[in-house]
PDB file of C-alpha atoms in Angstrom:
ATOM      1  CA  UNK A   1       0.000   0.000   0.000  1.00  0.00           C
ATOM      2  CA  UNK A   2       3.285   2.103  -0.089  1.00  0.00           C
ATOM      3  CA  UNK A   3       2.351   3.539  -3.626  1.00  0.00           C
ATOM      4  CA  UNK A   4      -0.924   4.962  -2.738  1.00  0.00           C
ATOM      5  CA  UNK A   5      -0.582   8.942  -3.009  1.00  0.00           C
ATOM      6  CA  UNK A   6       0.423  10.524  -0.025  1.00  0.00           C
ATOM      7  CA  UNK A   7      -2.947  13.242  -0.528  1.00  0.00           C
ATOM      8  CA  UNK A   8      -5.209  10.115  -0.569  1.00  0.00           C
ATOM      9  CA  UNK A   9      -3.647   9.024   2.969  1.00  0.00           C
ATOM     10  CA  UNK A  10      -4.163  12.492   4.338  1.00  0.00           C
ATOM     11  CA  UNK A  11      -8.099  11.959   4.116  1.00  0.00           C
ATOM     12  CA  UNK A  12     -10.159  10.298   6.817  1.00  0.00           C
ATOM     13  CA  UNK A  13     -12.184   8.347   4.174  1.00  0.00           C
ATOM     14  CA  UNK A  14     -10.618   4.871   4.210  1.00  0.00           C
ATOM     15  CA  UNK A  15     -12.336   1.801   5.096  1.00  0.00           C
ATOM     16  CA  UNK A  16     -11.934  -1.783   5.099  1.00  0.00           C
ATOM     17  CA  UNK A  17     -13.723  -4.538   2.598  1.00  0.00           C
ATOM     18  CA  UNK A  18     -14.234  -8.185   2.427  1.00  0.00           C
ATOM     19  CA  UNK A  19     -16.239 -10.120   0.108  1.00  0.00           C
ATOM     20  CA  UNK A  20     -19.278 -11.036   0.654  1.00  0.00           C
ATOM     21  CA  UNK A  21     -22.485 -13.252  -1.022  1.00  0.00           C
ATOM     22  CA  UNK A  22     -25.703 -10.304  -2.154  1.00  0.00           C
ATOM     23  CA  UNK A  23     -28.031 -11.575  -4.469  1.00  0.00           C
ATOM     24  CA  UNK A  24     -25.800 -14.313  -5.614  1.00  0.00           C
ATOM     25  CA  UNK A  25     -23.090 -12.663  -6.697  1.00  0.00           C
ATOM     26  CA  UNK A  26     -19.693 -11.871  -4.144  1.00  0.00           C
ATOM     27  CA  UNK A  27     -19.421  -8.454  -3.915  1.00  0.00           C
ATOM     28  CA  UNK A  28     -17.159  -5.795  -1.705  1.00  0.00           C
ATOM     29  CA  UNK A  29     -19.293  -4.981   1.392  1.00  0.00           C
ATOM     30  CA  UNK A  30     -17.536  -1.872   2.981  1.00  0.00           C
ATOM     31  CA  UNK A  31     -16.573  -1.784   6.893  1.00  0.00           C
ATOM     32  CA  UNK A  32     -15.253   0.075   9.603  1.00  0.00           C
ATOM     33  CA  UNK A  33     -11.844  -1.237  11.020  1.00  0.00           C
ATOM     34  CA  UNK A  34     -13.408  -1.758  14.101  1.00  0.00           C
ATOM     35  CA  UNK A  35     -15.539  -4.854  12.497  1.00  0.00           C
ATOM     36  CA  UNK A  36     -18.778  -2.401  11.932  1.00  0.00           C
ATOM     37  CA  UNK A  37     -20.558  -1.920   8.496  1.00  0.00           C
ATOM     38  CA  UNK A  38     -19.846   1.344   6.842  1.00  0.00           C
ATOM     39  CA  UNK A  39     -21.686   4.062   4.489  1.00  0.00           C
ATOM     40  CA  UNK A  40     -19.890   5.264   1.591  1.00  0.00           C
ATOM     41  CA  UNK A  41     -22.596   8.399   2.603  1.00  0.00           C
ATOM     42  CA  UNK A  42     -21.375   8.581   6.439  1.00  0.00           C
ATOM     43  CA  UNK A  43     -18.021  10.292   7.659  1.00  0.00           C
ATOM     44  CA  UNK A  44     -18.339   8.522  11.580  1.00  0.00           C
ATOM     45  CA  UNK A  45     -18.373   4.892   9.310  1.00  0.00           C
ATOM     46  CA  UNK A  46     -14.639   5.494   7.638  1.00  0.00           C
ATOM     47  CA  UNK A  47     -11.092   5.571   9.493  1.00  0.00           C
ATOM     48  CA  UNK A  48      -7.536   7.454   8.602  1.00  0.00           C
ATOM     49  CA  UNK A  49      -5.416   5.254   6.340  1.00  0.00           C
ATOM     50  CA  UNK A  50      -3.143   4.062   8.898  1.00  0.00           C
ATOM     51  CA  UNK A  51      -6.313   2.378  10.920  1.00  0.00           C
ATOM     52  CA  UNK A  52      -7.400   1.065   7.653  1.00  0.00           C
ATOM     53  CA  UNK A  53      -4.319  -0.517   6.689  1.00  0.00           C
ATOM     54  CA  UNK A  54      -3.480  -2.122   9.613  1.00  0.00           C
ATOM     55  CA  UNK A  55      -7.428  -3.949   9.793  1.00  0.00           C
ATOM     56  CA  UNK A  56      -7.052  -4.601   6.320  1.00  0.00           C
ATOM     57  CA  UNK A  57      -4.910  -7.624   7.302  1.00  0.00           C
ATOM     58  CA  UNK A  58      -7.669  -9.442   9.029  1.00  0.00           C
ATOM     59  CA  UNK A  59     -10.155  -8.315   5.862  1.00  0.00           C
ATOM     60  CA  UNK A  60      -9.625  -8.408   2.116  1.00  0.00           C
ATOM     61  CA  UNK A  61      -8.846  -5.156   1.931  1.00  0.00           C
ATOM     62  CA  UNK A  62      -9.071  -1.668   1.976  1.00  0.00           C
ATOM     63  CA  UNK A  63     -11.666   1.315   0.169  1.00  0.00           C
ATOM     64  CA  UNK A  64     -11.059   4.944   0.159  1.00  0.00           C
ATOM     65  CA  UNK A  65     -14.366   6.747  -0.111  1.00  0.00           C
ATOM     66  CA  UNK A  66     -15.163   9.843  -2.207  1.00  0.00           C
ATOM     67  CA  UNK A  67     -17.622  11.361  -0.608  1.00  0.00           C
ATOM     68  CA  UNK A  68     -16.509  14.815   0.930  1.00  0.00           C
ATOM     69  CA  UNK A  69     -12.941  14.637  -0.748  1.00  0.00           C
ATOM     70  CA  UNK A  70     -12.076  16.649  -4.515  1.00  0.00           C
ATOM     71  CA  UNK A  71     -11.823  13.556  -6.190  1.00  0.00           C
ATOM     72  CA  UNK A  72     -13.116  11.169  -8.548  1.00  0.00           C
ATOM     73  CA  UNK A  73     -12.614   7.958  -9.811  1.00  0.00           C
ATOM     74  CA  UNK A  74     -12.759   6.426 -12.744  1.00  0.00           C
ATOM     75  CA  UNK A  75     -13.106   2.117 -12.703  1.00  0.00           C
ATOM     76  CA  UNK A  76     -12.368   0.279 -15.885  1.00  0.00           C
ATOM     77  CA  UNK A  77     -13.703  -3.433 -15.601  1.00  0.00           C
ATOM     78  CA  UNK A  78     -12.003  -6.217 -17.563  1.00  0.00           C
ATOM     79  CA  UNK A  79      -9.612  -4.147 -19.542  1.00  0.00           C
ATOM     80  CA  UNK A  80      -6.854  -6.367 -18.964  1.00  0.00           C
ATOM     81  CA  UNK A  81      -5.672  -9.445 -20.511  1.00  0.00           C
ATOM     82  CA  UNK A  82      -2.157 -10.240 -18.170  1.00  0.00           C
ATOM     83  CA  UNK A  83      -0.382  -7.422 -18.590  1.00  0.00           C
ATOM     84  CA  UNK A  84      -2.198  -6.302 -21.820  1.00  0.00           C
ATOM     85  CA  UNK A  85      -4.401  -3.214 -21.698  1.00  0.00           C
ATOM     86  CA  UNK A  86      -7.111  -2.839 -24.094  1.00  0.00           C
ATOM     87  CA  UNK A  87      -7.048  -0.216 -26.300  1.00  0.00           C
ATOM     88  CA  UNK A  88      -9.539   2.053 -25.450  1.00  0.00           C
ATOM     89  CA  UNK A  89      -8.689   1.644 -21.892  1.00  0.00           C
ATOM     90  CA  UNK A  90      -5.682   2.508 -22.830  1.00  0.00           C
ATOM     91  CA  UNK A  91      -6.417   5.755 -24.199  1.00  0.00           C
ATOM     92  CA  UNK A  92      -8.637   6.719 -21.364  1.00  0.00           C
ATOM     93  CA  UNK A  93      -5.567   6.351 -18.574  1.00  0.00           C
ATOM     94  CA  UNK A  94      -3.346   8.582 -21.362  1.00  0.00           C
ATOM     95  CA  UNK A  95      -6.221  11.550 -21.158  1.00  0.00           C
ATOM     96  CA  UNK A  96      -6.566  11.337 -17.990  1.00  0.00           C
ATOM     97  CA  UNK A  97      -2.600  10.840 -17.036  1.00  0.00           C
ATOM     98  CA  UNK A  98      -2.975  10.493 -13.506  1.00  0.00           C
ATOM     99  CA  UNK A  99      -2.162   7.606 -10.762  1.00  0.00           C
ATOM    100  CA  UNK A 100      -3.359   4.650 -11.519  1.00  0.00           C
ATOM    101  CA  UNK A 101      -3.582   1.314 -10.311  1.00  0.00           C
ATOM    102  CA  UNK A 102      -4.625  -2.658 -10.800  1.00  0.00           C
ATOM    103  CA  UNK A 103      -8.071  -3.280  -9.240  1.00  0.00           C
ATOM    104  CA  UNK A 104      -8.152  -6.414  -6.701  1.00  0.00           C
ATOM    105  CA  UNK A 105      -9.325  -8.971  -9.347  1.00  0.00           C
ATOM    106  CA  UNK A 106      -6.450  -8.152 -11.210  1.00  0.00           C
ATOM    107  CA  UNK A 107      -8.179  -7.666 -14.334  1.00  0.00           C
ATOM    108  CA  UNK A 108      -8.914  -4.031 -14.856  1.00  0.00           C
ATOM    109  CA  UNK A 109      -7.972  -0.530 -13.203  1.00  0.00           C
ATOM    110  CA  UNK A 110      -8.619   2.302 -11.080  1.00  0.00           C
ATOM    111  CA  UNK A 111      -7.907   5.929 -12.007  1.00  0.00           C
ATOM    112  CA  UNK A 112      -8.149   8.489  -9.440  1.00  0.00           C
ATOM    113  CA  UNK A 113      -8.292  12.277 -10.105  1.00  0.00           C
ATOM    114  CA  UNK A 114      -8.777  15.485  -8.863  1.00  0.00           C
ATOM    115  CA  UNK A 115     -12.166  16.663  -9.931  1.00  0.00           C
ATOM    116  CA  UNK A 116     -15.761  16.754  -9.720  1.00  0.00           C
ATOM    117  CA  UNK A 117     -18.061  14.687 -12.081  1.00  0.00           C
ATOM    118  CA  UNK A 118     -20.866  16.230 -14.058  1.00  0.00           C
ATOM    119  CA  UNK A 119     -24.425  15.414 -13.242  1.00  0.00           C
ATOM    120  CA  UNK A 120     -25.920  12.476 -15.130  1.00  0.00           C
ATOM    121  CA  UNK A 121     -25.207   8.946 -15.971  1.00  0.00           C
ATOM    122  CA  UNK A 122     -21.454   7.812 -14.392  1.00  0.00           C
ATOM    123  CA  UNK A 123     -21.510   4.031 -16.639  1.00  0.00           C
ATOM    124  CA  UNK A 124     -21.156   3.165 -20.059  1.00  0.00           C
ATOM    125  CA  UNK A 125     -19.838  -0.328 -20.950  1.00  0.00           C
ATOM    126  CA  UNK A 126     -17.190  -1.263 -18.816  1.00  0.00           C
ATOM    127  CA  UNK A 127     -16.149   2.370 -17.908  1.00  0.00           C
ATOM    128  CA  UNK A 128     -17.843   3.311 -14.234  1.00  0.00           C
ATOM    129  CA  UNK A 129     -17.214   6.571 -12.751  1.00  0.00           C
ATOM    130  CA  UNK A 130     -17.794   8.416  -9.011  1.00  0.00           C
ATOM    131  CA  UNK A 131     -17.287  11.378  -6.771  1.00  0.00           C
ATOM    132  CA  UNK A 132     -19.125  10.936  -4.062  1.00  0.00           C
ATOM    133  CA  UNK A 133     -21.416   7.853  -2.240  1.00  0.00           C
ATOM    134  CA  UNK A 134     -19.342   5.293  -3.694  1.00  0.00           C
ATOM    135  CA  UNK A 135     -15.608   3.812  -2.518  1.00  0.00           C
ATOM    136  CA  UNK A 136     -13.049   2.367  -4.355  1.00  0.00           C
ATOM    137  CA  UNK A 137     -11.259  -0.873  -3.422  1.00  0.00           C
ATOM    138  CA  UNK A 138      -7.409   0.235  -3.206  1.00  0.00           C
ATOM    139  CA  UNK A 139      -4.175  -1.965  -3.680  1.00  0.00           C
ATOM    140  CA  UNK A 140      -1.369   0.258  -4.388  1.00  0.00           C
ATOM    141  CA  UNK A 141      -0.377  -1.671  -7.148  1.00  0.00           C
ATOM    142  CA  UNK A 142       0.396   1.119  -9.395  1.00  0.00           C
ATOM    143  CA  UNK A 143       0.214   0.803 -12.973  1.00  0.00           C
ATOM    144  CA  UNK A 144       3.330   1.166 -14.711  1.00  0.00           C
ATOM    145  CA  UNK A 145       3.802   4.453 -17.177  1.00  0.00           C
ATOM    146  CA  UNK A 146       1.232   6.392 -15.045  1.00  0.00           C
ATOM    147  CA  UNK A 147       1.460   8.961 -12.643  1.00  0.00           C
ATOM    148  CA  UNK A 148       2.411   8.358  -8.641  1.00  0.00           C
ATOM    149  CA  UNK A 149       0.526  11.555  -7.761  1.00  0.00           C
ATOM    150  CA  UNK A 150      -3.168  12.020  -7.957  1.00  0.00           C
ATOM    151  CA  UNK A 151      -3.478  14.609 -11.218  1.00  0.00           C
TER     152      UNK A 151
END
């Protein structure tokens, strides 16, 4: 978790993850490091990054949250084939040319910049994107030819 950018640490909106059955289908239920479900919509629900990190050993992993912090994100599902990006992919991490990292299933990325979203849809295809009420899983394995700092 060393190449996470030192801004994102400096927030209080990290929380902890673990994989969970809903409808199905596993999916990434968010939690407090102190064991207690958390609210992508509730400051007194998320932790500093130091709490997080150390309770993401006993969890499978950690979130940061955008709610009340001036960024977005921008998730790109299934983009990756090994260490092959896609090519449209591709060309969204060059526009946006900010830090950028491998998503926990190892398959796509995460792109995290500074910025507010317009209003209206956030997902087309495979291309979701958020600035507030939503987290982002985080693994600080930085994506090589991209930015360490959050742009």
């Amino acid at each position: 978790m060393t190449d996470i950018p030192q801004e994102l640490k400096e927030y209080p909106n990290w929380v902890v993850w673990r994989t969970e059955e809903r409808d199905g289908k596993p999916t990434k239920v968010p939690y407090h490091p102190d064991g207690y479900r958390a609210s992508t919509t509730d400051p007194n629900t998320w932790s500093t990054f130091d709490e997080a990190h150390v309770a993401s050993i006993a969890h499978d992993g950690m979130g940061f949250v955008f709610t009340n912090a001036p960024f977005a994100g921008v998730d790109l599902d299934h983009v990756l084939d090994g260490d092959d990006l896609d090519n449209q992919a591709a060309e969204i991490v060059a526009v946006l040319n900010s830090y950028t990292e491998r998503s926990p299933g190892g398959d796509g990325l995460h792109v995290i910049v500074k910025g507010e979203l317009p209003e209206g849809r956030n997902r087309k295809g495979n291309v979701e994107m958020y600035d507030a009420s939503r987290y982002f899983t985080m693994t600080g394995d930085h994506w090589p030819g991209t930015p360490t700092a959050v742009e």
